[in-house]
Tab-separated table of C-alpha atoms in Angstrom:
chain	number	residue	atom	x	y	z
L	1	MET	CA	0.000	0.000	0.000
L	2	GLU	CA	2.829	2.403	0.798
L	3	ILE	CA	4.400	1.668	-2.625
L	4	ALA	CA	1.123	2.561	-4.411
L	5	LYS	CA	0.810	5.744	-2.341
L	6	ALA	CA	4.338	6.793	-3.260
L	7	THR	CA	3.682	6.059	-6.917
L	8	THR	CA	0.541	8.208	-6.823
L	9	THR	CA	2.421	11.069	-5.186
L	10	ALA	CA	5.111	10.895	-7.855
L	11	LEU	CA	2.545	10.997	-10.664
L	12	VAL	CA	0.857	14.042	-9.149
L	13	GLY	CA	4.224	15.802	-8.874
L	14	VAL	CA	5.076	15.082	-12.499
L	15	SER	CA	1.657	16.348	-13.644
L	16	LEU	CA	2.037	19.594	-11.721
L	17	PHE	CA	5.490	20.082	-13.195
L	18	LEU	CA	4.183	19.559	-16.734
L	19	LEU	CA	1.262	21.942	-16.171
L	20	ALA	CA	3.616	24.591	-14.830
L	21	GLY	CA	5.807	24.183	-17.888
L	22	CYS	CA	2.837	24.581	-20.236
L	23	GLY	CA	1.708	27.685	-18.357
L	24	ASN	CA	5.115	29.260	-18.670
L	25	GLN	CA	5.207	28.500	-22.414
L	26	GLN	CA	1.722	30.016	-22.933
L	27	SER	CA	2.693	33.102	-20.922
L	28	SER	CA	5.874	33.488	-22.963
L	29	ALA	CA	3.969	33.109	-26.269
L	30	THR	CA	1.355	35.676	-25.175
L	31	SER	CA	4.090	38.108	-24.172
L	32	LYS	CA	5.815	37.683	-27.544
L	33	ARG	CA	2.552	38.280	-29.452
L	34	SER	CA	1.873	41.406	-27.373
L	35	SER	CA	5.391	42.667	-28.023
L	36	VAL	CA	5.044	42.076	-31.777
L	37	THR	CA	1.660	43.884	-31.883
L	38	THR	CA	3.047	46.861	-29.952
L	39	THR	CA	6.070	47.032	-32.262
L	40	GLN	CA	3.849	46.871	-35.371
L	41	THR	CA	1.616	49.670	-34.019
L	42	LYS	CA	4.607	51.873	-33.211
L	43	THR	CA	6.132	51.160	-36.637
L	44	LYS	CA	2.866	52.046	-38.415
L	45	THR	CA	2.480	55.287	-36.423
L	46	THR	CA	6.106	56.244	-37.049
L	47	HIS	CA	5.684	55.551	-40.785
L	48	GLN	CA	2.573	57.766	-40.947
L	49	GLN	CA	4.379	60.585	-39.168
L	50	ASP	CA	7.359	60.177	-41.489
L	51	GLN	CA	4.966	60.517	-44.454
L	52	ILE	CA	3.446	63.790	-43.236
L	53	VAL	CA	6.807	65.353	-42.412
L	54	GLY	CA	7.997	67.493	-45.302
L	55	SER	CA	6.839	70.229	-47.691
L	56	PHE	CA	3.507	70.349	-49.498
L	57	VAL	CA	2.450	72.785	-52.248
L	58	ASP	CA	-0.950	73.960	-53.514
L	59	SER	CA	0.068	75.759	-56.705
L	60	GLU	CA	-3.527	76.423	-57.724
L	61	ASP	CA	-4.273	78.474	-54.595
L	62	GLY	CA	-0.749	79.838	-54.112
L	63	ALA	CA	-0.242	78.158	-50.731
L	64	ALA	CA	2.418	75.925	-49.191
L	65	ILE	CA	2.937	74.192	-45.867
L	66	GLN	CA	5.956	72.671	-44.166
L	67	LEU	CA	5.577	70.132	-41.343
L	68	LYS	CA	8.598	69.234	-39.206
L	69	SER	CA	9.205	66.063	-37.205
L	70	ASP	CA	9.167	67.986	-33.902
L	71	GLY	CA	5.504	68.938	-34.353
L	72	THR	CA	6.115	72.480	-35.630
L	73	GLY	CA	5.915	73.997	-39.098
L	74	GLN	CA	4.967	76.951	-41.264
L	75	TYR	CA	2.087	77.861	-43.578
L	76	VAL	CA	2.173	80.551	-46.291
L	77	TYR	CA	-0.390	81.928	-48.716
L	78	ALA	CA	0.248	84.521	-51.439
L	79	ASP	CA	-2.679	86.952	-51.429
L	80	SER	CA	-2.922	89.345	-54.366
L	81	GLY	CA	-5.306	91.735	-52.596
L	82	GLU	CA	-4.208	91.569	-48.950
L	83	PRO	CA	-0.938	91.060	-47.043
L	84	ASP	CA	0.474	87.542	-47.403
L	85	THR	CA	-0.287	84.912	-44.779
L	86	ASN	CA	2.943	83.635	-43.227
L	87	ASP	CA	2.199	81.702	-40.028
L	88	GLN	CA	4.118	79.421	-37.711
L	89	LEU	CA	2.155	76.347	-36.637
L	90	THR	CA	2.059	73.257	-34.460
L	91	TRP	CA	0.654	69.877	-35.448
L	92	LYS	CA	-0.129	66.542	-33.825
L	93	LYS	CA	-1.651	63.211	-34.807
L	94	ASP	CA	-5.270	62.846	-33.708
L	95	GLY	CA	-6.698	59.441	-34.593
L	96	ASP	CA	-6.774	58.962	-38.361
L	97	HIS	CA	-6.012	62.637	-39.065
L	98	TYR	CA	-3.817	65.477	-37.846
L	99	THR	CA	-4.710	68.645	-35.976
L	100	VAL	CA	-2.919	71.770	-37.220
L	101	THR	CA	-2.968	74.973	-35.170
L	102	LEU	CA	-1.857	78.181	-36.886
L	103	GLN	CA	-0.389	80.965	-34.768
L	104	ASP	CA	-2.742	83.470	-36.383
L	105	SER	CA	-5.318	85.599	-34.557
L	106	ASN	CA	-7.520	85.551	-37.670
L	107	VAL	CA	-7.848	81.761	-37.584
L	108	SER	CA	-10.082	81.042	-34.610
L	109	SER	CA	-10.115	77.223	-34.638
L	110	PRO	CA	-7.638	74.413	-35.387
L	111	LEU	CA	-7.458	72.938	-38.872
L	112	THR	CA	-7.756	69.298	-39.850
L	113	ALA	CA	-5.146	67.687	-42.090
L	114	THR	CA	-5.704	64.310	-43.764
L	115	LEU	CA	-3.045	62.431	-45.695
L	116	ASP	CA	-3.692	60.136	-48.649
L	117	GLY	CA	-0.414	59.002	-50.152
L	118	ASN	CA	1.395	62.212	-51.082
L	119	GLN	CA	-1.818	64.278	-51.081
L	120	LEU	CA	-2.542	66.464	-48.054
L	121	THR	CA	-5.956	68.054	-47.533
L	122	LEU	CA	-6.274	70.966	-45.113
L	123	SER	CA	-9.779	71.880	-43.988
L	124	GLY	CA	-11.364	74.004	-41.265
L	125	ASP	CA	-14.561	75.806	-40.348
L	126	SER	CA	-16.788	77.836	-42.671
L	127	ASN	CA	-14.203	80.646	-42.754
L	128	TRP	CA	-11.501	78.401	-44.210
L	129	ASN	CA	-11.338	77.287	-47.847
L	130	THR	CA	-10.353	73.626	-48.096
L	131	GLU	CA	-6.934	73.321	-49.733
L	132	HIS	CA	-5.313	70.367	-51.476
L	133	PHE	CA	-1.538	70.062	-51.338
L	134	LYS	CA	0.901	67.734	-53.054
L	135	LYS	CA	4.110	66.658	-51.375
L	136	THR	CA	7.282	67.878	-53.021
L	137	THR	CA	10.698	66.280	-52.788
L	138	LYS	CA	12.410	69.550	-53.690
L	139	LYS	CA	13.853	71.824	-51.022
L	140	LEU	CA	11.255	74.553	-50.562
L	141	ASP	CA	12.105	78.132	-49.571
L	142	LEU	CA	8.759	79.568	-48.461
L	143	ASN	CA	9.816	83.197	-48.919
L	144	LYS	CA	10.927	82.465	-52.476
L	145	PHE	CA	7.682	80.554	-53.025
L	146	LEU	CA	5.671	83.662	-52.075
L	147	ALA	CA	7.789	85.877	-54.328
L	148	ASP	CA	7.394	83.468	-57.241
L	149	GLN	CA	3.621	83.381	-56.776
L	150	HIS	CA	3.436	87.183	-56.891
L	151	LYS	CA	5.676	87.280	-59.944
L	152	GLN	CA	3.417	84.860	-61.780
L	153	ASN	CA	0.267	86.719	-60.748
L	154	GLY	CA	1.864	90.074	-61.515
L	155	ASP	CA	2.777	89.050	-65.058
L	156	ALA	CA	-0.771	87.872	-65.671
L	157	ASN	CA	-2.302	91.002	-64.166
L	158	ASN	CA	0.006	93.276	-66.109
L	159	GLY	CA	-1.110	91.646	-69.323
L	160	GLN	CA	-4.750	92.133	-68.397
L	161	ASN	CA	-4.152	95.741	-67.387
L	162	GLN	CA	-2.338	96.530	-70.630
L	163	THR	CA	-5.231	95.084	-72.605
L	164	ALA	CA	-7.715	97.090	-70.562
L	165	ASP	CA	-5.666	100.289	-70.960
L	166	THR	CA	-5.468	99.786	-74.709
L	167	GLN	CA	-9.194	99.215	-74.973
L	168	GLY	CA	-9.838	102.253	-72.778
L	169	SER	CA	-7.621	104.471	-74.923
L	170	ASN	CA	-9.335	103.273	-78.094
L	171	ASN	CA	-12.749	103.851	-76.586
L	172	ALA	CA	-11.741	107.333	-75.435
L	173	ALA	CA	-10.390	108.213	-78.878
L	174	ASN	CA	-13.524	106.957	-80.606
L	175	ALA	CA	-15.744	108.792	-78.146
L	176	GLY	CA	-13.715	111.985	-78.607
L	177	THR	CA	-14.156	111.773	-82.362
L	178	ALA	CA	-17.881	111.249	-82.051
L	179	GLN	CA	-18.536	113.990	-79.498
L	180	GLY	CA	-19.573	117.535	-80.291
L	181	ASN	CA	-23.235	117.602	-81.127
L	182	ASP	CA	-24.446	117.755	-77.512
L	183	GLY	CA	-21.429	119.526	-75.961
L	184	SER	CA	-20.582	116.415	-73.904
L	185	GLN	CA	-17.002	115.650	-72.867
L	186	ASP	CA	-17.675	111.906	-73.010
L	187	GLY	CA	-14.334	110.124	-73.483
L	188	ASN	CA	-12.158	113.193	-73.043
L	189	VAL	CA	-8.955	112.440	-71.113
L	190	LYS	CA	-7.217	114.784	-68.706
L	191	ASP	CA	-3.787	114.110	-67.225
L	192	PHE	CA	-2.301	116.442	-64.625
L	193	THR	CA	-0.281	116.553	-61.399
L	194	ASP	CA	-1.736	118.180	-58.297
L	195	SER	CA	0.027	120.403	-55.758
L	196	MET	CA	0.795	117.367	-53.547
L	197	GLY	CA	2.637	115.544	-56.329
L	198	GLY	CA	-0.158	113.115	-57.141
L	199	HIS	CA	-0.707	112.206	-60.793
L	200	HIS	CA	-4.290	112.179	-62.096
L	201	HIS	CA	-5.660	110.392	-65.136
L	202	VAL	CA	-9.255	111.501	-65.683
L	203	VAL	CA	-11.636	109.991	-68.210
L	204	MET	CA	-14.789	112.065	-68.622
L	205	SER	CA	-18.030	110.101	-68.606
L	206	GLY	CA	-20.256	112.603	-70.372
L	207	ALA	CA	-22.610	112.708	-67.389
L	208	THR	CA	-23.296	115.901	-65.429
L	209	ASP	CA	-24.233	116.556	-61.831
L	210	SER	CA	-27.323	118.501	-60.713
L	211	ASP	CA	-25.508	121.794	-61.304
L	212	GLY	CA	-24.464	120.867	-64.840
L	213	HIS	CA	-20.792	120.145	-64.065
L	214	GLN	CA	-19.166	117.542	-66.284
L	215	MET	CA	-18.256	114.319	-64.417
L	216	GLY	CA	-15.677	111.628	-64.915
L	217	VAL	CA	-13.517	108.981	-63.250
L	218	ASP	CA	-10.233	110.089	-61.674
L	219	GLN	CA	-7.477	107.499	-61.303
L	220	GLU	CA	-4.974	109.053	-58.914
L	221	THR	CA	-1.460	107.738	-58.273
L	222	ASP	CA	0.238	109.108	-55.160
L	223	PRO	CA	3.988	109.857	-55.008
L	224	ASP	CA	4.482	106.645	-53.006
L	225	GLY	CA	2.967	104.613	-55.829
L	226	SER	CA	-0.401	103.834	-54.215
L	227	SER	CA	-3.463	104.242	-56.431
L	228	HIS	CA	-6.997	105.461	-55.748
L	229	THR	CA	-10.095	105.965	-57.858
L	230	PHE	CA	-12.405	108.933	-57.306
L	231	GLN	CA	-15.355	110.589	-58.977
L	232	TYR	CA	-14.218	113.700	-60.824
L	233	ILE	CA	-16.388	116.830	-61.102
L	234	ASP	CA	-15.071	119.477	-63.472
L	235	GLY	CA	-14.289	122.728	-61.697
L	236	MET	CA	-15.076	121.328	-58.252
L	237	MET	CA	-11.838	119.486	-57.409
L	238	PRO	CA	-9.439	121.660	-55.311
L	239	TYR	CA	-6.184	120.682	-57.061
C-alpha cells in the first residue's frame, strides 16, 4: 500500500510540473505576441508621421505648408489683394487625421489635415477654404515661393491691365471723335499733377451733376505709388 501511495504522489508531482511548464510557455507566447503587436503599431504610427513630415504645395491656390518632425511647421499663402499669410504652426496626430494649429489671430479654430499618399488636404470651419496640397521632394524656400507666386500673378495682371488700358484708350479716342453735337465731354482724357505731387488720369463720362458740371472717373497715383479711384467733377476738385 505504501508503494502505491508513493507512486501516486510521484505521478501528481510530475503532472504539476508539466502543467507549470505549459503555463510558462503560454505566458511566454502571449508576451511575444503582445510585443510584436506593440512594435507593429509603433512602426505604423512612425511611418505615418514620417509621411506627413515634409513640404507640401498647392500651386492652384498659391499656398504651401511645411511640417517638421518635432511637431512644428509653417504655412504661407500669397494673397494678391491683402498682405500675405505667413504663419508658424504646431501639429499633432489625432486618430486617423492630424490637428494643425496656426499661430494666427484671424484663424479662430484648429485645422484638420488628412493624408492620402502624397496628397494632403487641409480643412477648417466655414471661414476656411479647403486646400489640397501635393508633397514635393524639392527643397522649398517659403519666402521664395511667395515671391514666385506674386511674380506669376503680376505678369498675368500686367497683361490684363495693358489690354484694358489699350481698350480704354481706343474707346476714349472713338468717343472723342464722335462727341460735339451735344457739348458732352464723353471720353475726353485729362492728365495732370496736383500740388501734392499726385498724378491724375481723368476719363470724362459725359454725365453731369445737378448743377451741370461735367463728371468723370479720376485714377490718382500718389507719389508713393499707391493708387486710388475717385469721382471727378469738373471745376469742383481743389487741385
